[in-house]
PDB file of C-alpha atoms in Angstrom:
ATOM      1  CA  MET A   1     -21.787   9.733  66.636  1.00  0.00           C
ATOM      2  CA  GLU A   2     -23.304  10.308  63.584  1.00  0.00           C
ATOM      3  CA  ARG A   3     -23.551   7.559  60.994  1.00  0.00           C
ATOM      4  CA  VAL A   4     -24.239   7.802  57.230  1.00  0.00           C
ATOM      5  CA  PRO A   5     -26.743   5.287  56.132  1.00  0.00           C
ATOM      6  CA  VAL A   6     -25.582   2.992  52.949  1.00  0.00           C
ATOM      7  CA  LEU A   7     -28.905   2.066  51.502  1.00  0.00           C
ATOM      8  CA  LYS A   8     -29.250  -1.076  49.183  1.00  0.00           C
ATOM      9  CA  ILE A   9     -31.095  -0.451  45.922  1.00  0.00           C
ATOM     10  CA  GLY A  10     -31.266  -3.267  43.381  1.00  0.00           C
ATOM     11  CA  ASP A  11     -27.466  -4.129  43.051  1.00  0.00           C
ATOM     12  CA  MET A  12     -26.165  -0.728  43.892  1.00  0.00           C
ATOM     13  CA  LEU A  13     -25.376   1.099  47.041  1.00  0.00           C
ATOM     14  CA  LEU A  14     -26.678   4.644  47.757  1.00  0.00           C
ATOM     15  CA  VAL A  15     -24.945   7.129  50.052  1.00  0.00           C
ATOM     16  CA  SER A  16     -26.515  10.534  50.613  1.00  0.00           C
ATOM     17  CA  ILE A  17     -24.177  12.572  52.412  1.00  0.00           C
ATOM     18  CA  GLN A  18     -25.687  15.186  54.171  1.00  0.00           C
ATOM     19  CA  VAL A  19     -23.546  15.853  57.404  1.00  0.00           C
ATOM     20  CA  ASP A  20     -20.266  17.693  57.922  1.00  0.00           C
ATOM     21  CA  MET A  21     -17.913  14.879  57.142  1.00  0.00           C
ATOM     22  CA  GLU A  22     -15.726  14.608  60.209  1.00  0.00           C
ATOM     23  CA  ASP A  23     -12.827  12.258  60.947  1.00  0.00           C
ATOM     24  CA  GLN A  24     -14.463   9.785  62.657  1.00  0.00           C
ATOM     25  CA  THR A  25     -17.781  10.169  60.414  1.00  0.00           C
ATOM     26  CA  ALA A  26     -15.695   9.479  57.116  1.00  0.00           C
ATOM     27  CA  LEU A  27     -13.879   6.440  58.726  1.00  0.00           C
ATOM     28  CA  ASN A  28     -17.257   4.822  59.724  1.00  0.00           C
ATOM     29  CA  LEU A  29     -18.745   5.230  56.250  1.00  0.00           C
ATOM     30  CA  GLN A  30     -15.619   3.865  54.888  1.00  0.00           C
ATOM     31  CA  GLU A  31     -15.952   0.976  57.045  1.00  0.00           C
ATOM     32  CA  ASP A  32     -19.810   0.637  56.431  1.00  0.00           C
ATOM     33  CA  LEU A  33     -19.419   1.020  52.895  1.00  0.00           C
ATOM     34  CA  ALA A  34     -16.740  -1.759  52.713  1.00  0.00           C
ATOM     35  CA  ASP A  35     -18.591  -3.922  54.968  1.00  0.00           C
ATOM     36  CA  LYS A  36     -22.097  -3.508  52.946  1.00  0.00           C
ATOM     37  CA  ILE A  37     -20.080  -4.481  49.440  1.00  0.00           C
ATOM     38  CA  VAL A  38     -18.905  -7.650  50.950  1.00  0.00           C
ATOM     39  CA  ALA A  39     -21.950  -8.359  52.534  1.00  0.00           C
ATOM     40  CA  THR A  40     -24.237  -7.688  49.576  1.00  0.00           C
ATOM     41  CA  GLY A  41     -22.128  -8.317  46.681  1.00  0.00           C
ATOM     42  CA  CYS A  42     -23.128  -5.021  45.266  1.00  0.00           C
ATOM     43  CA  ARG A  43     -20.973  -4.169  42.212  1.00  0.00           C
ATOM     44  CA  GLY A  44     -21.810  -0.419  42.207  1.00  0.00           C
ATOM     45  CA  VAL A  45     -21.581   2.544  44.579  1.00  0.00           C
ATOM     46  CA  ILE A  46     -23.532   6.058  44.241  1.00  0.00           C
ATOM     47  CA  ILE A  47     -22.644   8.596  46.473  1.00  0.00           C
ATOM     48  CA  ASP A  48     -24.725  11.938  46.280  1.00  0.00           C
ATOM     49  CA  ILE A  49     -23.428  14.777  47.713  1.00  0.00           C
ATOM     50  CA  SER A  50     -26.445  17.155  46.406  1.00  0.00           C
ATOM     51  CA  ALA A  51     -26.753  18.379  49.943  1.00  0.00           C
ATOM     52  CA  LEU A  52     -23.248  19.666  50.331  1.00  0.00           C
ATOM     53  CA  ASP A  53     -22.488  23.388  50.210  1.00  0.00           C
ATOM     54  CA  ILE A  54     -18.688  23.016  50.166  1.00  0.00           C
ATOM     55  CA  VAL A  55     -16.535  20.100  48.791  1.00  0.00           C
ATOM     56  CA  ASP A  56     -13.018  20.732  50.197  1.00  0.00           C
ATOM     57  CA  SER A  57      -9.857  18.763  50.122  1.00  0.00           C
ATOM     58  CA  PHE A  58     -10.792  16.559  52.878  1.00  0.00           C
ATOM     59  CA  VAL A  59     -14.102  15.372  51.330  1.00  0.00           C
ATOM     60  CA  GLY A  60     -12.312  15.018  47.945  1.00  0.00           C
ATOM     61  CA  ARG A  61      -9.770  13.074  49.641  1.00  0.00           C
ATOM     62  CA  MET A  62     -12.553  11.064  51.459  1.00  0.00           C
ATOM     63  CA  LEU A  63     -14.306  10.290  47.954  1.00  0.00           C
ATOM     64  CA  ALA A  64     -11.236   9.065  46.320  1.00  0.00           C
ATOM     65  CA  THR A  65     -10.521   6.700  49.373  1.00  0.00           C
ATOM     66  CA  ILE A  66     -14.225   5.317  48.836  1.00  0.00           C
ATOM     67  CA  ALA A  67     -13.557   4.842  45.228  1.00  0.00           C
ATOM     68  CA  GLY A  68     -10.356   3.180  45.909  1.00  0.00           C
ATOM     69  CA  ILE A  69     -11.672   0.832  48.332  1.00  0.00           C
ATOM     70  CA  SER A  70     -14.688   0.108  46.340  1.00  0.00           C
ATOM     71  CA  LYS A  71     -12.494  -0.542  43.354  1.00  0.00           C
ATOM     72  CA  VAL A  72     -10.428  -3.088  45.217  1.00  0.00           C
ATOM     73  CA  LEU A  73     -13.648  -4.838  46.124  1.00  0.00           C
ATOM     74  CA  ASP A  74     -14.609  -5.027  42.446  1.00  0.00           C
ATOM     75  CA  ALA A  75     -17.480  -2.267  42.768  1.00  0.00           C
ATOM     76  CA  GLU A  76     -17.414   0.978  40.644  1.00  0.00           C
ATOM     77  CA  THR A  77     -18.205   4.837  42.254  1.00  0.00           C
ATOM     78  CA  VAL A  78     -20.040   7.491  40.769  1.00  0.00           C
ATOM     79  CA  VAL A  79     -20.419  10.670  42.453  1.00  0.00           C
ATOM     80  CA  VAL A  80     -23.500  12.300  41.836  1.00  0.00           C
ATOM     81  CA  GLY A  81     -25.673  15.717  42.511  1.00  0.00           C
ATOM     82  CA  MET A  82     -22.416  18.035  42.571  1.00  0.00           C
ATOM     83  CA  ARG A  83     -23.826  21.587  42.610  1.00  0.00           C
ATOM     84  CA  PRO A  84     -22.815  23.983  40.021  1.00  0.00           C
ATOM     85  CA  ALA A  85     -20.850  26.257  42.776  1.00  0.00           C
ATOM     86  CA  VAL A  86     -19.178  23.228  44.175  1.00  0.00           C
ATOM     87  CA  ALA A  87     -18.047  22.007  40.819  1.00  0.00           C
ATOM     88  CA  ILE A  88     -16.551  25.659  39.889  1.00  0.00           C
ATOM     89  CA  THR A  89     -14.993  25.893  43.388  1.00  0.00           C
ATOM     90  CA  LEU A  90     -13.515  22.475  43.097  1.00  0.00           C
ATOM     91  CA  VAL A  91     -11.689  23.624  39.545  1.00  0.00           C
ATOM     92  CA  GLU A  92     -10.975  26.812  40.987  1.00  0.00           C
ATOM     93  CA  LEU A  93      -8.996  25.312  43.858  1.00  0.00           C
ATOM     94  CA  GLY A  94      -7.163  22.939  41.634  1.00  0.00           C
ATOM     95  CA  LEU A  95      -8.994  19.822  43.178  1.00  0.00           C
ATOM     96  CA  SER A  96     -10.425  17.905  40.039  1.00  0.00           C
ATOM     97  CA  LEU A  97     -11.353  14.652  41.679  1.00  0.00           C
ATOM     98  CA  PRO A  98      -8.928  12.516  39.989  1.00  0.00           C
ATOM     99  CA  GLY A  99     -10.162   8.719  39.392  1.00  0.00           C
ATOM    100  CA  ILE A 100     -13.754   9.586  40.596  1.00  0.00           C
ATOM    101  CA  ARG A 101     -16.577   9.177  37.912  1.00  0.00           C
ATOM    102  CA  THR A 102     -19.462  11.629  38.266  1.00  0.00           C
ATOM    103  CA  ALA A 103     -22.915  11.992  36.785  1.00  0.00           C
ATOM    104  CA  LEU A 104     -25.599  14.685  37.187  1.00  0.00           C
ATOM    105  CA  ASN A 105     -28.104  12.730  39.368  1.00  0.00           C
ATOM    106  CA  VAL A 106     -28.732   9.406  40.890  1.00  0.00           C
ATOM    107  CA  GLU A 107     -30.565   7.946  37.920  1.00  0.00           C
ATOM    108  CA  LEU A 108     -27.751   8.928  35.301  1.00  0.00           C
ATOM    109  CA  GLY A 109     -25.416   7.544  37.687  1.00  0.00           C
ATOM    110  CA  MET A 110     -27.107   4.193  37.641  1.00  0.00           C
ATOM    111  CA  ALA A 111     -27.314   4.160  34.125  1.00  0.00           C
ATOM    112  CA  LEU A 112     -23.321   4.942  34.060  1.00  0.00           C
ATOM    113  CA  LEU A 113     -22.806   2.133  36.480  1.00  0.00           C
ATOM    114  CA  ALA A 114     -25.208  -0.369  34.492  1.00  0.00           C
ATOM    115  CA  ARG A 115     -23.101   0.723  31.058  1.00  0.00           C
ATOM    116  CA  ALA A 116     -19.711   0.404  32.760  1.00  0.00           C
ATOM    117  CA  ARG A 117     -20.677  -3.005  33.905  1.00  0.00           C
ATOM    118  CA  PHE A 118     -22.165  -4.185  30.829  1.00  0.00           C
ATOM    119  CA  GLU A 119     -19.014  -3.282  29.146  1.00  0.00           C
ATOM    120  CA  ALA A 120     -16.690  -4.949  31.648  1.00  0.00           C
ATOM    121  CA  GLU A 121     -18.256  -8.070  31.222  1.00  0.00           C
ATOM    122  CA  GLY A 122     -17.629  -8.113  27.477  1.00  0.00           C
ATOM    123  CA  GLY A 123     -20.979  -6.857  26.067  1.00  0.00           C
ATOM    124  CA  GLY A 124     -19.481  -4.005  24.413  1.00  0.00           C
ATOM    125  CA  ASP A 125     -16.283  -3.268  22.760  1.00  0.00           C
ATOM    126  CA  ALA A 126     -15.751   0.580  22.754  1.00  0.00           C
ATOM    127  CA  GLY A 127     -14.784   1.834  26.360  1.00  0.00           C
ATOM    128  CA  GLU A 128     -12.057   3.968  28.264  1.00  0.00           C
ATOM    129  CA  ASP A 129     -11.224   1.308  30.827  1.00  0.00           C
ATOM    130  CA  ASP A 130      -7.733   1.104  31.565  1.00  0.00           C
ATOM    131  CA  GLU A 131      -7.946  -2.359  33.013  1.00  0.00           C
ATOM    132  CA  THR A 132      -7.485  -5.428  31.077  1.00  0.00           C
ATOM    133  CA  VAL A 133     -10.798  -7.250  30.359  1.00  0.00           C
ATOM    134  CA  ALA A 134     -10.007 -10.616  31.309  1.00  0.00           C
ATOM    135  CA  ALA A 135     -10.964 -13.058  28.429  1.00  0.00           C
ATOM    136  CA  ALA A 136     -14.834 -12.787  28.023  1.00  0.00           C
ATOM    137  CA  SER A 137     -15.441 -16.174  26.683  1.00  0.00           C
TER     138      SER A 137
ATOM    139  CA  MET B   1     -30.027  26.252  56.847  1.00  0.00           C
ATOM    140  CA  GLU B   2     -29.840  22.064  56.074  1.00  0.00           C
ATOM    141  CA  ARG B   3     -32.154  21.086  53.266  1.00  0.00           C
ATOM    142  CA  VAL B   4     -32.582  17.523  53.071  1.00  0.00           C
ATOM    143  CA  PRO B   5     -32.343  16.296  49.245  1.00  0.00           C
ATOM    144  CA  VAL B   6     -34.857  14.606  47.693  1.00  0.00           C
ATOM    145  CA  LEU B   7     -33.555  11.788  44.924  1.00  0.00           C
ATOM    146  CA  LYS B   8     -35.399  10.820  42.071  1.00  0.00           C
ATOM    147  CA  ILE B   9     -35.073   6.965  41.294  1.00  0.00           C
ATOM    148  CA  GLY B  10     -37.029   5.636  38.643  1.00  0.00           C
ATOM    149  CA  ASP B  11     -40.527   6.564  39.297  1.00  0.00           C
ATOM    150  CA  MET B  12     -40.171   7.061  42.888  1.00  0.00           C
ATOM    151  CA  LEU B  13     -38.541   9.874  45.157  1.00  0.00           C
ATOM    152  CA  LEU B  14     -36.072   9.036  48.068  1.00  0.00           C
ATOM    153  CA  VAL B  15     -35.602  10.941  51.069  1.00  0.00           C
ATOM    154  CA  SER B  16     -32.840   9.840  53.683  1.00  0.00           C
ATOM    155  CA  ILE B  17     -33.142  11.718  56.801  1.00  0.00           C
ATOM    156  CA  GLN B  18     -30.093  12.070  58.623  1.00  0.00           C
ATOM    157  CA  VAL B  19     -30.079  15.762  60.302  1.00  0.00           C
ATOM    158  CA  ASP B  20     -32.148  16.875  63.193  1.00  0.00           C
ATOM    159  CA  MET B  21     -35.562  17.880  62.065  1.00  0.00           C
ATOM    160  CA  GLU B  22     -35.772  21.542  63.191  1.00  0.00           C
ATOM    161  CA  ASP B  23     -39.143  23.318  62.308  1.00  0.00           C
ATOM    162  CA  GLN B  24     -37.645  25.149  59.154  1.00  0.00           C
ATOM    163  CA  THR B  25     -35.908  21.834  57.899  1.00  0.00           C
ATOM    164  CA  ALA B  26     -39.155  20.114  57.972  1.00  0.00           C
ATOM    165  CA  LEU B  27     -41.088  22.714  56.497  1.00  0.00           C
ATOM    166  CA  ASN B  28     -38.495  23.084  53.592  1.00  0.00           C
ATOM    167  CA  LEU B  29     -38.566  19.148  53.186  1.00  0.00           C
ATOM    168  CA  GLN B  30     -42.271  19.386  52.807  1.00  0.00           C
ATOM    169  CA  GLU B  31     -41.957  22.102  50.371  1.00  0.00           C
ATOM    170  CA  ASP B  32     -39.353  20.481  48.381  1.00  0.00           C
ATOM    171  CA  LEU B  33     -40.834  17.252  48.478  1.00  0.00           C
ATOM    172  CA  ALA B  34     -44.331  18.861  47.070  1.00  0.00           C
ATOM    173  CA  ASP B  35     -42.617  20.611  44.372  1.00  0.00           C
ATOM    174  CA  LYS B  36     -40.920  17.530  43.296  1.00  0.00           C
ATOM    175  CA  ILE B  37     -43.729  15.103  43.292  1.00  0.00           C
ATOM    176  CA  VAL B  38     -45.690  17.730  40.943  1.00  0.00           C
ATOM    177  CA  ALA B  39     -42.320  18.366  38.795  1.00  0.00           C
ATOM    178  CA  THR B  40     -41.737  14.553  38.182  1.00  0.00           C
ATOM    179  CA  GLY B  41     -44.924  13.135  38.390  1.00  0.00           C
ATOM    180  CA  CYS B  42     -43.686  10.308  40.496  1.00  0.00           C
ATOM    181  CA  ARG B  43     -46.196   8.323  42.410  1.00  0.00           C
ATOM    182  CA  GLY B  44     -44.267   6.762  45.403  1.00  0.00           C
ATOM    183  CA  VAL B  45     -42.141   8.598  48.141  1.00  0.00           C
ATOM    184  CA  ILE B  46     -39.466   6.456  50.331  1.00  0.00           C
ATOM    185  CA  ILE B  47     -38.711   8.109  53.591  1.00  0.00           C
ATOM    186  CA  ASP B  48     -35.455   6.436  55.086  1.00  0.00           C
ATOM    187  CA  ILE B  49     -35.100   6.795  58.811  1.00  0.00           C
ATOM    188  CA  SER B  50     -32.267   4.752  59.123  1.00  0.00           C
ATOM    189  CA  ALA B  51     -29.913   7.129  60.505  1.00  0.00           C
ATOM    190  CA  LEU B  52     -32.472   8.224  63.220  1.00  0.00           C
ATOM    191  CA  ASP B  53     -31.753   7.324  66.968  1.00  0.00           C
ATOM    192  CA  ILE B  54     -34.741   9.117  67.887  1.00  0.00           C
ATOM    193  CA  VAL B  55     -38.309   9.399  66.483  1.00  0.00           C
ATOM    194  CA  ASP B  56     -40.051  11.542  68.931  1.00  0.00           C
ATOM    195  CA  SER B  57     -43.641  13.433  68.519  1.00  0.00           C
ATOM    196  CA  PHE B  58     -42.467  16.190  66.183  1.00  0.00           C
ATOM    197  CA  VAL B  59     -40.966  13.742  63.595  1.00  0.00           C
ATOM    198  CA  GLY B  60     -43.823  11.720  63.864  1.00  0.00           C
ATOM    199  CA  ARG B  61     -46.088  14.558  63.052  1.00  0.00           C
ATOM    200  CA  MET B  62     -43.776  15.269  60.120  1.00  0.00           C
ATOM    201  CA  LEU B  63     -43.969  12.072  58.639  1.00  0.00           C
ATOM    202  CA  ALA B  64     -47.521  11.835  58.963  1.00  0.00           C
ATOM    203  CA  THR B  65     -47.954  15.349  57.416  1.00  0.00           C
ATOM    204  CA  ILE B  66     -45.595  14.511  54.583  1.00  0.00           C
ATOM    205  CA  ALA B  67     -47.670  11.058  53.949  1.00  0.00           C
ATOM    206  CA  GLY B  68     -50.784  13.111  53.751  1.00  0.00           C
ATOM    207  CA  ILE B  69     -49.228  16.162  51.461  1.00  0.00           C
ATOM    208  CA  SER B  70     -48.243  13.272  49.108  1.00  0.00           C
ATOM    209  CA  LYS B  71     -51.496  11.376  49.280  1.00  0.00           C
ATOM    210  CA  VAL B  72     -53.448  14.732  48.210  1.00  0.00           C
ATOM    211  CA  LEU B  73     -50.761  14.909  45.084  1.00  0.00           C
ATOM    212  CA  ASP B  74     -51.556  11.253  44.437  1.00  0.00           C
ATOM    213  CA  ALA B  75     -48.645   9.624  45.570  1.00  0.00           C
ATOM    214  CA  GLU B  76     -48.032   6.824  48.430  1.00  0.00           C
ATOM    215  CA  THR B  77     -45.549   7.452  51.242  1.00  0.00           C
ATOM    216  CA  VAL B  78     -43.354   4.645  52.783  1.00  0.00           C
ATOM    217  CA  VAL B  79     -41.330   4.880  55.996  1.00  0.00           C
ATOM    218  CA  VAL B  80     -38.134   2.740  55.873  1.00  0.00           C
ATOM    219  CA  GLY B  81     -35.266   1.647  57.871  1.00  0.00           C
ATOM    220  CA  MET B  82     -36.529   2.009  61.413  1.00  0.00           C
ATOM    221  CA  ARG B  83     -34.324   0.746  64.018  1.00  0.00           C
ATOM    222  CA  PRO B  84     -35.844  -1.764  66.178  1.00  0.00           C
ATOM    223  CA  ALA B  85     -35.016   0.704  69.298  1.00  0.00           C
ATOM    224  CA  VAL B  86     -36.885   3.433  67.483  1.00  0.00           C
ATOM    225  CA  ALA B  87     -40.077   0.955  66.970  1.00  0.00           C
ATOM    226  CA  ILE B  88     -39.946   0.252  70.763  1.00  0.00           C
ATOM    227  CA  THR B  89     -39.832   3.563  72.219  1.00  0.00           C
ATOM    228  CA  LEU B  90     -42.677   4.802  69.392  1.00  0.00           C
ATOM    229  CA  VAL B  91     -44.843   2.058  70.596  1.00  0.00           C
ATOM    230  CA  GLU B  92     -43.998   2.675  74.400  1.00  0.00           C
ATOM    231  CA  LEU B  93     -44.712   6.251  73.767  1.00  0.00           C
ATOM    232  CA  GLY B  94     -48.036   5.501  72.270  1.00  0.00           C
ATOM    233  CA  LEU B  95     -46.800   6.980  68.609  1.00  0.00           C
ATOM    234  CA  SER B  96     -48.096   4.309  66.439  1.00  0.00           C
ATOM    235  CA  LEU B  97     -47.540   6.584  63.416  1.00  0.00           C
ATOM    236  CA  PRO B  98     -51.242   6.197  62.053  1.00  0.00           C
ATOM    237  CA  GLY B  99     -51.889   6.362  58.430  1.00  0.00           C
ATOM    238  CA  ILE B 100     -48.098   5.766  57.733  1.00  0.00           C
ATOM    239  CA  ARG B 101     -47.081   2.630  55.903  1.00  0.00           C
ATOM    240  CA  THR B 102     -43.606   1.137  56.676  1.00  0.00           C
ATOM    241  CA  ALA B 103     -41.453  -1.406  55.299  1.00  0.00           C
ATOM    242  CA  LEU B 104     -37.990  -2.647  56.616  1.00  0.00           C
ATOM    243  CA  ASN B 105     -35.472  -1.361  53.951  1.00  0.00           C
ATOM    244  CA  VAL B 106     -35.565   0.730  50.806  1.00  0.00           C
ATOM    245  CA  GLU B 107     -35.995  -2.363  48.546  1.00  0.00           C
ATOM    246  CA  LEU B 108     -38.746  -3.970  50.489  1.00  0.00           C
ATOM    247  CA  GLY B 109     -40.366  -0.207  50.258  1.00  0.00           C
ATOM    248  CA  MET B 110     -39.910  -0.086  46.559  1.00  0.00           C
ATOM    249  CA  ALA B 111     -41.582  -3.485  46.106  1.00  0.00           C
ATOM    250  CA  LEU B 112     -44.621  -2.188  48.779  1.00  0.00           C
ATOM    251  CA  LEU B 113     -45.105   0.685  46.511  1.00  0.00           C
ATOM    252  CA  ALA B 114     -44.961  -1.066  43.291  1.00  0.00           C
ATOM    253  CA  ARG B 115     -47.601  -3.764  44.649  1.00  0.00           C
ATOM    254  CA  ALA B 116     -49.674  -0.872  45.868  1.00  0.00           C
ATOM    255  CA  ARG B 117     -49.864   0.550  42.518  1.00  0.00           C
ATOM    256  CA  PHE B 118     -50.471  -2.393  40.800  1.00  0.00           C
ATOM    257  CA  GLU B 119     -53.431  -3.032  42.655  1.00  0.00           C
ATOM    258  CA  ALA B 120     -54.721   0.495  42.412  1.00  0.00           C
ATOM    259  CA  GLU B 121     -54.497   0.127  38.817  1.00  0.00           C
ATOM    260  CA  GLY B 122     -56.806  -2.961  39.121  1.00  0.00           C
ATOM    261  CA  GLY B 123     -53.964  -5.521  38.596  1.00  0.00           C
ATOM    262  CA  GLY B 124     -54.144  -4.863  34.874  1.00  0.00           C
ATOM    263  CA  ASP B 125     -52.684  -3.956  31.934  1.00  0.00           C
ATOM    264  CA  ALA B 126     -51.006  -0.365  33.316  1.00  0.00           C
ATOM    265  CA  GLY B 127     -48.220   1.338  31.247  1.00  0.00           C
ATOM    266  CA  GLU B 128     -45.549  -0.093  33.626  1.00  0.00           C
ATOM    267  CA  ASP B 129     -43.899  -3.585  32.931  1.00  0.00           C
ATOM    268  CA  ASP B 130     -44.150  -6.240  35.163  1.00  0.00           C
ATOM    269  CA  GLU B 131     -41.940  -4.857  37.358  1.00  0.00           C
ATOM    270  CA  THR B 132     -43.331  -6.067  40.387  1.00  0.00           C
ATOM    271  CA  VAL B 133     -42.955  -9.476  39.666  1.00  0.00           C
ATOM    272  CA  ALA B 134     -39.414  -8.665  38.232  1.00  0.00           C
ATOM    273  CA  ALA B 135     -38.160  -6.789  41.073  1.00  0.00           C
ATOM    274  CA  ALA B 136     -37.937  -9.525  43.507  1.00  0.00           C
ATOM    275  CA  SER B 137     -35.124 -11.748  43.378  1.00  0.00           C
TER     276      SER B 137
END
């Protein structure tokens, strides 16, 4: 049974998806990631899909589920490394990955997460957060 | 044909090996990595093998080749995430991965690379900030 490793880098978790996601692999990943977020207290999750030729509705749903789980655990998710062809196909299929932030590569994803957290902590005012920023004393 | 993605993080390259390394996959990885070292000027390469159940002589040789190529291109290689069972098997088989540095996980690998570079530069006033010190926490 394949397990996708979850790597801790600084205060972020990095997942590089390279294998075909079957049901069990996806469930394992969700579980491992949730465990690791809780164990490490990381506030950001970066999912690299640069190895994927195809992102179908199953993978799209899995990414959305992971983003949802992370959100509940107070971590932000960014999907990075999407290939141009994948982006084109996604849109043509009508799958626009709602609720999932994206960035071009791991570094830009890290920058996005750092900025999002800075704003969430009251460091900046402008932001398109839909969540109420709780009293930044 | 599978390609293992090479991710740039800061001034290091990260490779997470998750698929079975066949001849062509290994050759592609060596090529991609060499290209990326040259393109980015990165001085460190981290290879995560935490997803591997088995490290046989083929994989061991591939790791050694990658370390050799990186060395020639003035980059240091660290293999991280080896499972305990893999370490036991490797030693039992007499494969001790000569010439390959190892670390327990990605973060320790990064710290090792930063320290190695710091020392190589004479421990003095190189362009990089005091990230070696700051990274530890």
